Tab-separated table of C-alpha atoms in Angstrom:
chain	number	residue	atom	x	y	z
A	1	ARG	CA	0.000	0.000	0.000
A	2	ASP	CA	2.896	2.342	0.606
A	3	GLY	CA	4.668	1.504	-2.640
A	4	ILE	CA	7.501	-0.700	-1.353
A	5	LEU	CA	7.529	-4.316	-2.551
A	6	ILE	CA	10.051	-6.596	-0.799
A	7	LYS	CA	10.024	-10.005	-2.445
A	8	GLY	CA	10.766	-12.131	0.603
A	9	GLY	CA	12.048	-12.303	4.158
A	10	GLU	CA	15.565	-13.158	2.989
A	11	PHE	CA	15.795	-9.881	1.088
A	12	LEU	CA	14.458	-7.964	4.078
A	13	GLU	CA	17.195	-9.392	6.293
A	14	THR	CA	19.909	-8.781	3.678
A	15	SER	CA	18.719	-5.183	3.286
A	16	ALA	CA	19.532	-4.613	6.953
A	17	LYS	CA	23.219	-5.287	6.157
A	18	ILE	CA	23.493	-2.833	3.240
A	19	ASP	CA	26.417	-0.438	3.633
A	20	THR	CA	26.843	0.644	-0.011
A	21	VAL	CA	24.190	1.800	-2.463
A	22	ALA	CA	24.973	2.063	-6.179
A	23	VAL	CA	22.563	4.155	-8.246
A	24	ASP	CA	22.094	4.714	-11.943
A	25	LYS	CA	21.779	8.352	-13.021
A	26	THR	CA	19.290	8.542	-15.870
A	27	GLY	CA	15.765	7.789	-14.720
A	28	THR	CA	16.841	7.279	-11.120
A	29	LEU	CA	18.592	10.432	-9.942
A	30	THR	CA	17.097	12.324	-12.863
A	31	GLU	CA	13.527	12.416	-14.119
A	32	GLY	CA	14.274	10.348	-17.220
A	33	ARG	CA	12.761	12.932	-19.573
A	34	PRO	CA	15.746	14.623	-21.272
A	35	GLN	CA	15.196	17.748	-23.334
A	36	LEU	CA	17.288	19.546	-25.923
A	37	THR	CA	18.886	22.616	-24.337
A	38	ASP	CA	21.521	23.915	-26.790
A	39	VAL	CA	22.444	23.822	-30.458
A	40	ILE	CA	25.842	25.433	-31.005
A	41	VAL	CA	26.836	25.957	-34.639
A	42	LEU	CA	30.540	25.566	-35.471
A	43	ASN	CA	30.286	25.451	-39.260
A	44	PRO	CA	29.538	28.908	-40.792
A	45	ALA	CA	27.852	27.211	-43.760
A	46	LEU	CA	25.067	25.934	-41.493
A	47	ASP	CA	22.558	27.459	-39.104
A	48	ARG	CA	20.867	26.071	-35.994
A	49	THR	CA	18.113	24.258	-37.882
A	50	GLY	CA	20.653	22.827	-40.301
A	51	VAL	CA	22.686	21.227	-37.512
A	52	LEU	CA	19.495	19.991	-35.882
A	53	ARG	CA	18.239	18.493	-39.143
A	54	TRP	CA	21.421	16.456	-39.692
A	55	ALA	CA	21.457	15.323	-36.066
A	56	ALA	CA	17.812	14.213	-36.255
A	57	LEU	CA	18.465	12.325	-39.491
A	58	ALA	CA	21.212	10.301	-37.798
A	59	GLU	CA	19.159	9.700	-34.642
A	60	ALA	CA	16.008	8.678	-36.518
A	61	GLY	CA	17.185	5.082	-36.602
A	62	SER	CA	18.411	5.012	-33.004
A	63	GLU	CA	16.732	3.497	-29.962
A	64	HIS	CA	18.912	5.474	-27.539
A	65	PRO	CA	16.942	7.501	-24.932
A	66	LEU	CA	18.711	10.703	-25.997
A	67	ALA	CA	17.438	10.351	-29.561
A	68	ARG	CA	13.870	11.289	-28.627
A	69	PRO	CA	14.545	14.891	-27.450
A	70	ILE	CA	16.528	15.557	-30.639
A	71	LEU	CA	13.752	14.235	-32.857
A	72	ASP	CA	11.126	16.180	-30.892
A	73	ALA	CA	13.129	19.407	-31.214
A	74	ALA	CA	13.576	18.828	-34.949
A	75	ALA	CA	9.833	18.310	-35.338
A	76	ASP	CA	9.131	21.544	-33.437
A	77	ALA	CA	11.572	23.378	-35.709
A	78	GLY	CA	9.936	21.922	-38.830
A	79	VAL	CA	13.006	19.935	-39.910
A	80	ALA	CA	11.954	16.449	-38.835
A	81	PRO	CA	13.530	13.757	-41.042
A	82	VAL	CA	11.354	11.995	-43.572
A	83	GLY	CA	12.209	8.334	-43.288
A	84	LEU	CA	15.488	6.920	-42.051
A	85	ALA	CA	19.104	7.228	-43.099
A	86	ASP	CA	20.366	4.711	-45.648
A	87	HIS	CA	22.512	3.062	-43.000
A	88	THR	CA	22.835	3.560	-39.241
A	89	GLU	CA	25.612	2.049	-37.154
A	90	PRO	CA	25.534	2.456	-33.354
A	91	MET	CA	28.974	2.825	-31.790
A	92	PRO	CA	28.636	1.694	-28.133
A	93	GLY	CA	30.078	4.264	-25.773
A	94	LYS	CA	30.763	6.692	-28.610
A	95	GLY	CA	27.641	7.579	-30.598
A	96	ILE	CA	26.126	6.895	-34.013
A	97	ALA	CA	27.451	6.867	-37.567
A	98	ALA	CA	24.820	7.221	-40.296
A	99	THR	CA	24.954	7.345	-44.071
A	100	ALA	CA	22.447	9.471	-45.992
A	101	GLY	CA	22.983	9.611	-49.730
A	102	GLN	CA	26.607	10.612	-50.320
A	103	HIS	CA	27.052	12.022	-46.824
A	104	ARG	CA	28.282	10.475	-43.615
A	105	VAL	CA	26.776	11.914	-40.432
A	106	LEU	CA	28.391	11.388	-37.052
A	107	ILE	CA	26.799	12.291	-33.733
A	108	GLY	CA	28.473	11.421	-30.471
A	109	ASN	CA	31.446	12.223	-28.272
A	110	ALA	CA	35.054	13.093	-29.003
A	111	ALA	CA	35.984	9.396	-29.087
A	112	LEU	CA	33.694	8.957	-32.103
A	113	LEU	CA	35.493	11.717	-33.993
A	114	GLU	CA	38.853	10.177	-33.109
A	115	HIS	CA	37.621	6.816	-34.374
A	116	TYR	CA	37.000	8.369	-37.806
A	117	ASP	CA	40.165	10.529	-37.687
A	118	LEU	CA	38.331	13.821	-38.147
A	119	PRO	CA	40.598	16.889	-38.271
A	120	ASP	CA	40.081	20.171	-36.380
A	121	THR	CA	38.049	18.809	-33.483
A	122	LEU	CA	39.686	20.928	-30.771
A	123	GLN	CA	36.970	23.612	-30.691
A	124	ALA	CA	34.147	21.065	-30.671
A	125	THR	CA	35.805	19.137	-27.841
A	126	ARG	CA	36.231	22.331	-25.794
A	127	VAL	CA	32.581	23.315	-26.280
A	128	ALA	CA	31.464	19.788	-25.349
A	129	GLU	CA	33.546	19.895	-22.159
A	130	GLU	CA	32.029	23.237	-21.150
A	131	LEU	CA	28.504	21.891	-21.643
A	132	ALA	CA	29.318	18.704	-19.735
A	133	ALA	CA	30.744	20.697	-16.827
A	134	ALA	CA	27.395	22.502	-16.639
A	135	GLY	CA	25.611	19.150	-16.185
A	136	GLN	CA	24.435	18.744	-19.782
A	137	THR	CA	25.091	15.811	-22.105
A	138	PRO	CA	26.857	17.123	-25.243
A	139	MET	CA	26.885	15.437	-28.643
A	140	ILE	CA	29.154	16.573	-31.453
A	141	VAL	CA	27.635	16.557	-34.932
A	142	ALA	CA	29.925	16.075	-37.939
A	143	ILE	CA	29.070	15.867	-41.630
A	144	ASP	CA	31.606	13.996	-43.717
A	145	ASP	CA	34.965	15.316	-42.437
A	146	THR	CA	33.703	18.611	-41.013
A	147	VAL	CA	32.370	19.356	-37.549
A	148	ALA	CA	28.951	20.989	-37.902
A	149	GLY	CA	28.203	21.838	-34.295
A	150	VAL	CA	27.449	20.588	-30.803
A	151	ILE	CA	24.022	19.854	-29.405
A	152	ALA	CA	23.292	19.375	-25.710
A	153	VAL	CA	20.596	17.462	-23.881
A	154	ALA	CA	19.825	17.765	-20.193
A	155	ASP	CA	17.713	15.656	-17.870
A	156	ALA	CA	16.334	17.488	-14.850
A	157	LEU	CA	17.555	16.289	-11.473
A	158	ARG	CA	14.843	14.853	-9.240
A	159	THR	CA	13.902	17.234	-6.465
A	160	ASP	CA	14.284	14.490	-3.865
A	161	ALA	CA	17.625	13.095	-5.102
A	162	ALA	CA	19.776	15.031	-2.612
A	163	ALA	CA	17.383	14.219	0.233
A	164	MET	CA	17.557	10.523	-0.681
A	165	VAL	CA	21.367	10.496	-0.469
A	166	ASP	CA	21.281	12.344	2.855
A	167	ARG	CA	18.725	9.932	4.326
A	168	LEU	CA	20.686	6.930	3.080
A	169	HIS	CA	23.687	8.177	5.032
A	170	HIS	CA	21.532	8.692	8.115
A	171	SER	CA	20.101	5.170	7.793
A	172	GLY	CA	23.573	3.648	8.064
A	173	VAL	CA	24.713	3.495	4.416
A	174	ARG	CA	28.363	4.545	4.367
A	175	THR	CA	28.884	4.989	0.630
A	176	VAL	CA	26.565	6.043	-2.190
A	177	VAL	CA	28.041	5.326	-5.623
A	178	MET	CA	26.851	6.556	-9.023
A	179	LEU	CA	27.203	4.168	-11.970
A	180	THR	CA	26.385	5.848	-15.273
A	181	GLY	CA	27.155	5.665	-18.943
A	182	ASP	CA	27.167	9.457	-19.156
A	183	ALA	CA	30.261	11.642	-19.500
A	184	PRO	CA	32.431	12.062	-16.371
A	185	GLN	CA	31.869	15.841	-16.262
A	186	VAL	CA	28.088	15.404	-16.297
A	187	ALA	CA	28.238	12.671	-13.678
A	188	HIS	CA	30.429	14.724	-11.344
A	189	ALA	CA	28.121	17.728	-11.708
A	190	VAL	CA	25.156	15.578	-10.616
A	191	ALA	CA	27.206	14.029	-7.812
A	192	THR	CA	28.147	17.458	-6.492
A	193	ALA	CA	24.504	18.548	-6.506
A	194	THR	CA	23.288	15.439	-4.671
A	195	GLY	CA	26.148	14.654	-2.276
A	196	ILE	CA	27.075	11.308	-3.830
A	197	ASP	CA	30.364	9.907	-2.482
A	198	GLU	CA	31.821	8.057	-5.476
A	199	VAL	CA	31.352	8.308	-9.253
A	200	HIS	CA	31.986	5.798	-12.038
A	201	ALA	CA	31.114	7.313	-15.426
A	202	GLY	CA	31.276	6.289	-19.070
A	203	LEU	CA	30.143	2.747	-18.246
A	204	LEU	CA	28.549	0.168	-20.500
A	205	PRO	CA	26.002	-2.279	-18.971
A	206	GLU	CA	28.703	-4.898	-18.441
A	207	ASP	CA	30.918	-2.270	-16.786
A	208	LYS	CA	28.173	-1.555	-14.233
A	209	LEU	CA	28.047	-5.259	-13.433
A	210	ASP	CA	31.842	-5.307	-12.984
A	211	ALA	CA	31.686	-2.218	-10.756
A	212	VAL	CA	29.104	-3.856	-8.480
A	213	ALA	CA	31.173	-7.042	-8.320
A	214	ALA	CA	34.277	-4.996	-7.446
A	215	LEU	CA	32.433	-3.348	-4.550
A	216	GLN	CA	31.375	-6.772	-3.292
A	217	ARG	CA	34.966	-8.046	-3.472
A	218	ARG	CA	35.941	-5.142	-1.226
A	219	GLY	CA	33.622	-6.587	1.417
A	220	HIS	CA	30.598	-4.327	0.891
A	221	THR	CA	26.976	-5.416	0.978
A	222	VAL	CA	25.697	-3.641	-2.123
A	223	ALA	CA	22.246	-2.493	-3.197
A	224	MET	CA	21.946	-1.500	-6.856
A	225	VAL	CA	19.191	0.911	-7.883
A	226	GLY	CA	18.144	1.168	-11.538
A	227	ASP	CA	15.177	1.454	-13.851
A	228	GLY	CA	16.169	0.130	-17.270
A	229	VAL	CA	17.000	-3.036	-19.195
A	230	ASN	CA	20.663	-2.002	-19.163
A	231	ASP	CA	20.638	-2.099	-15.361
A	232	ALA	CA	19.291	-5.662	-15.119
A	233	PRO	CA	22.707	-7.436	-15.029
A	234	ALA	CA	23.924	-5.168	-12.220
A	235	LEU	CA	20.617	-5.554	-10.359
A	236	ALA	CA	20.979	-9.334	-10.502
A	237	THR	CA	24.619	-9.249	-9.335
A	238	ALA	CA	24.091	-6.922	-6.359
A	239	ASN	CA	23.237	-8.334	-2.938
A	240	ILE	CA	19.957	-6.441	-3.238
A	241	GLY	CA	18.576	-5.154	-6.526
A	242	VAL	CA	16.170	-2.229	-6.279
A	243	ALA	CA	14.007	-1.242	-9.260
A	244	MET	CA	12.179	2.021	-9.734
A	245	GLY	CA	8.926	0.295	-10.583
A	246	ALA	CA	6.880	3.276	-11.751
A	247	ALA	CA	9.313	4.330	-14.469
A	248	GLY	CA	11.289	1.110	-14.695
A	249	SER	CA	11.251	-1.572	-17.346
A	250	ALA	CA	9.527	-4.906	-16.742
A	251	VAL	CA	12.921	-6.644	-16.875
A	252	ALA	CA	14.333	-4.425	-14.123
A	253	VAL	CA	11.292	-4.916	-11.875
A	254	GLU	CA	11.351	-8.678	-12.416
A	255	THR	CA	15.099	-8.931	-11.719
A	256	ALA	CA	15.066	-6.758	-8.603
A	257	ASP	CA	14.611	-7.973	-5.029
A	258	ILE	CA	12.891	-4.742	-3.974
A	259	ALA	CA	10.611	-2.697	-6.228
A	260	LEU	CA	9.697	0.898	-5.450
A	261	MET	CA	6.313	0.994	-7.119
A	262	GLY	CA	5.924	4.750	-6.861
A	263	ASP	CA	8.141	7.490	-8.223
A	264	ASP	CA	9.447	8.587	-4.819
A	265	LEU	CA	13.183	8.119	-4.265
A	266	LEU	CA	12.735	8.583	-0.518
A	267	LYS	CA	11.137	5.134	-0.410
A	268	LEU	CA	14.640	3.669	-0.780
A	269	PRO	CA	16.092	4.904	2.546
A	270	GLU	CA	12.682	4.182	4.073
A	271	ALA	CA	12.915	0.533	2.972
A	272	ILE	CA	16.483	0.158	4.260
A	273	SER	CA	15.583	1.799	7.559
A	274	LEU	CA	12.579	-0.518	7.921
A	275	ALA	CA	14.774	-3.555	7.257
A	276	LYS	CA	17.330	-2.513	9.874
A	277	ARG	CA	14.651	-1.784	12.482
A	278	THR	CA	12.824	-5.049	11.804
A	279	VAL	CA	15.974	-7.188	12.065
A	280	ASN	CA	17.026	-5.403	15.262
A	281	ASN	CA	13.548	-6.047	16.645
A	282	MET	CA	13.773	-9.731	15.767
A	283	ARG	CA	17.132	-10.029	17.543
A	284	GLN	CA	15.697	-8.353	20.637
A	285	ASN	CA	12.735	-10.727	20.671
A	286	ILE	CA	14.922	-13.792	20.230
A	287	THR	CA	17.066	-12.568	23.136
A	288	ILE	CA	13.955	-12.131	25.290
A	289	ALA	CA	12.819	-15.635	24.335
A	290	MET	CA	16.174	-17.244	25.133
A	291	ILE	CA	16.480	-15.457	28.478
A	292	THR	CA	12.942	-16.539	29.425
A	293	VAL	CA	13.572	-20.179	28.490
A	294	THR	CA	16.888	-20.202	30.363
A	295	LEU	CA	15.361	-18.747	33.541
A	296	LEU	CA	12.462	-21.191	33.447
A	297	LEU	CA	14.823	-24.121	32.898
A	298	VAL	CA	17.002	-23.072	35.825
A	299	GLY	CA	13.887	-22.632	37.983
A	300	VAL	CA	12.652	-26.113	37.120
A	301	LEU	CA	16.038	-27.730	37.796
A	302	PHE	CA	16.528	-26.038	41.158
A	303	GLY	CA	12.888	-26.026	42.183
A	304	GLY	CA	10.555	-23.142	42.881
A	305	VAL	CA	8.913	-22.974	39.429
A	306	THR	CA	5.566	-24.701	39.266
A	307	MET	CA	3.524	-25.432	36.163
A	308	ALA	CA	1.304	-22.413	36.858
A	309	ILE	CA	4.251	-20.057	37.348
A	310	GLY	CA	5.968	-21.416	34.243
A	311	MET	CA	2.886	-20.864	32.099
A	312	LEU	CA	2.400	-17.374	33.537
A	313	VAL	CA	6.002	-16.348	32.836
A	314	HIS	CA	5.845	-17.906	29.367
A	315	GLU	CA	2.672	-16.064	28.398
A	316	ALA	CA	4.054	-12.832	29.845
A	317	SER	CA	7.182	-13.186	27.682
A	318	VAL	CA	4.992	-13.752	24.615
A	319	LEU	CA	3.135	-10.518	25.345
A	320	ILE	CA	6.450	-8.686	25.772
A	321	VAL	CA	7.616	-9.988	22.392
A	322	ILE	CA	4.397	-8.875	20.701
A	323	ILE	CA	4.482	-5.439	22.320
A	324	ASN	CA	8.140	-5.020	21.361
A	325	ALA	CA	7.356	-5.946	17.738
A	326	MET	CA	4.474	-3.479	17.698
A	327	ARG	CA	6.974	-0.677	18.335
A	328	LEU	CA	7.565	-0.810	14.585
A	329	LEU	CA	4.121	0.759	14.198
A	330	ARG	CA	5.133	3.896	16.081
A	331	ARG	CA	5.938	5.653	12.792
A	332	ARG	CA	2.267	5.497	11.876
A	333	ALA	CA	1.857	9.257	12.361
A	334	ARG	CA	4.466	10.017	9.703
A	335	GLN	CA	3.992	7.153	7.266
A	336	PRO	CA	1.251	4.629	6.579
A	337	ALA	CA	1.544	1.636	8.880
A	338	PRO	CA	0.433	-1.305	6.652
A	339	ARG	CA	3.889	-1.959	5.280
A	340	PHE	CA	5.122	-2.688	8.826
A	341	ALA	CA	2.331	-5.145	9.610
A	342	THR	CA	3.862	-8.098	7.776
A	343	SER	CA	7.229	-7.522	9.441
A	344	CYS	CA	5.614	-7.406	12.907
A	345	VAL	CA	3.662	-10.625	12.356
A	346	ALA	CA	6.733	-12.385	10.979
A	347	THR	CA	8.795	-11.219	13.953
A	348	CYS	CA	6.225	-12.416	16.495
A	349	ARG	CA	5.799	-15.790	14.823
A	350	ALA	CA	9.524	-16.394	14.525
A	351	THR	CA	10.172	-15.514	18.140
A	352	SER	CA	7.174	-17.432	19.491
A	353	CYS	CA	8.568	-20.552	17.826
A	354	SER	CA	11.859	-19.973	19.608
A	355	ILE	CA	10.005	-19.681	22.930
């Protein structure tokens, strides 16, 4: 009812041990709705709409999330491409190379231009770095062997992203790590704005998986938070995979151990805090049960404990366990209580068995 789906008691207990949280940027820390912000012309023979038209032609055959804002902007400017390019070749981690008639169109980062040995890329690289430092994702557009311009796309930061990181730290998470395929400058700008401790940028899906595995080898209990198909391998590798269910793909939600069904990032520290409090409560109740059993056993062995007294003490300990578990409901005034009910019942049952 409160939008937190934990897929089993094992995952609840593991969540209580989490000390490192790895988060994807796009769609998790950001809203996942990028928009075109800048079109900078570097070729005097072209204007803004000309650069946008070539960029849209190359992106028309792409399934990359950043293609949509470019195509939408081209449509608004009246230069939307008619049909697709003759040939489109995605370059993972670099961009796209497209062929339209006798022209080759490149759109991507500086590594893409280096791959095709384009001359005079210094100005375009400098402009791209300035845009990236401002938190935007730049893409250099080149036609044949000439740089046409640089376009930039930005995805708005979620208003609760910084609060999420702060609450994660307060809930006992020592390190919050960003894993993103975006440029390092963009990633560091987002990290500075949100208070993230560690940044790994320019990653492919398999690199995110390797980064999570590396954190685990360092002895961390890792939760990975993502929303897309590309995050699924890392979600499966992490000790706890957390999917943003509202905006996430079906693959991510299915792979994850915890699904945040709403669009509220603050549910993540809430879930971890609940897990820690529930496990602590269970340990307290087991301790109460063991102490009660030990005292009754000693009383029986040395005399002085009758059947009536034993039953009275036993039932009193059961009530103490139940009341202690019900302390989890004390947050009812701030947050809906139903999500705690299952944890309380599970705690009581587990401890009663021990008694």
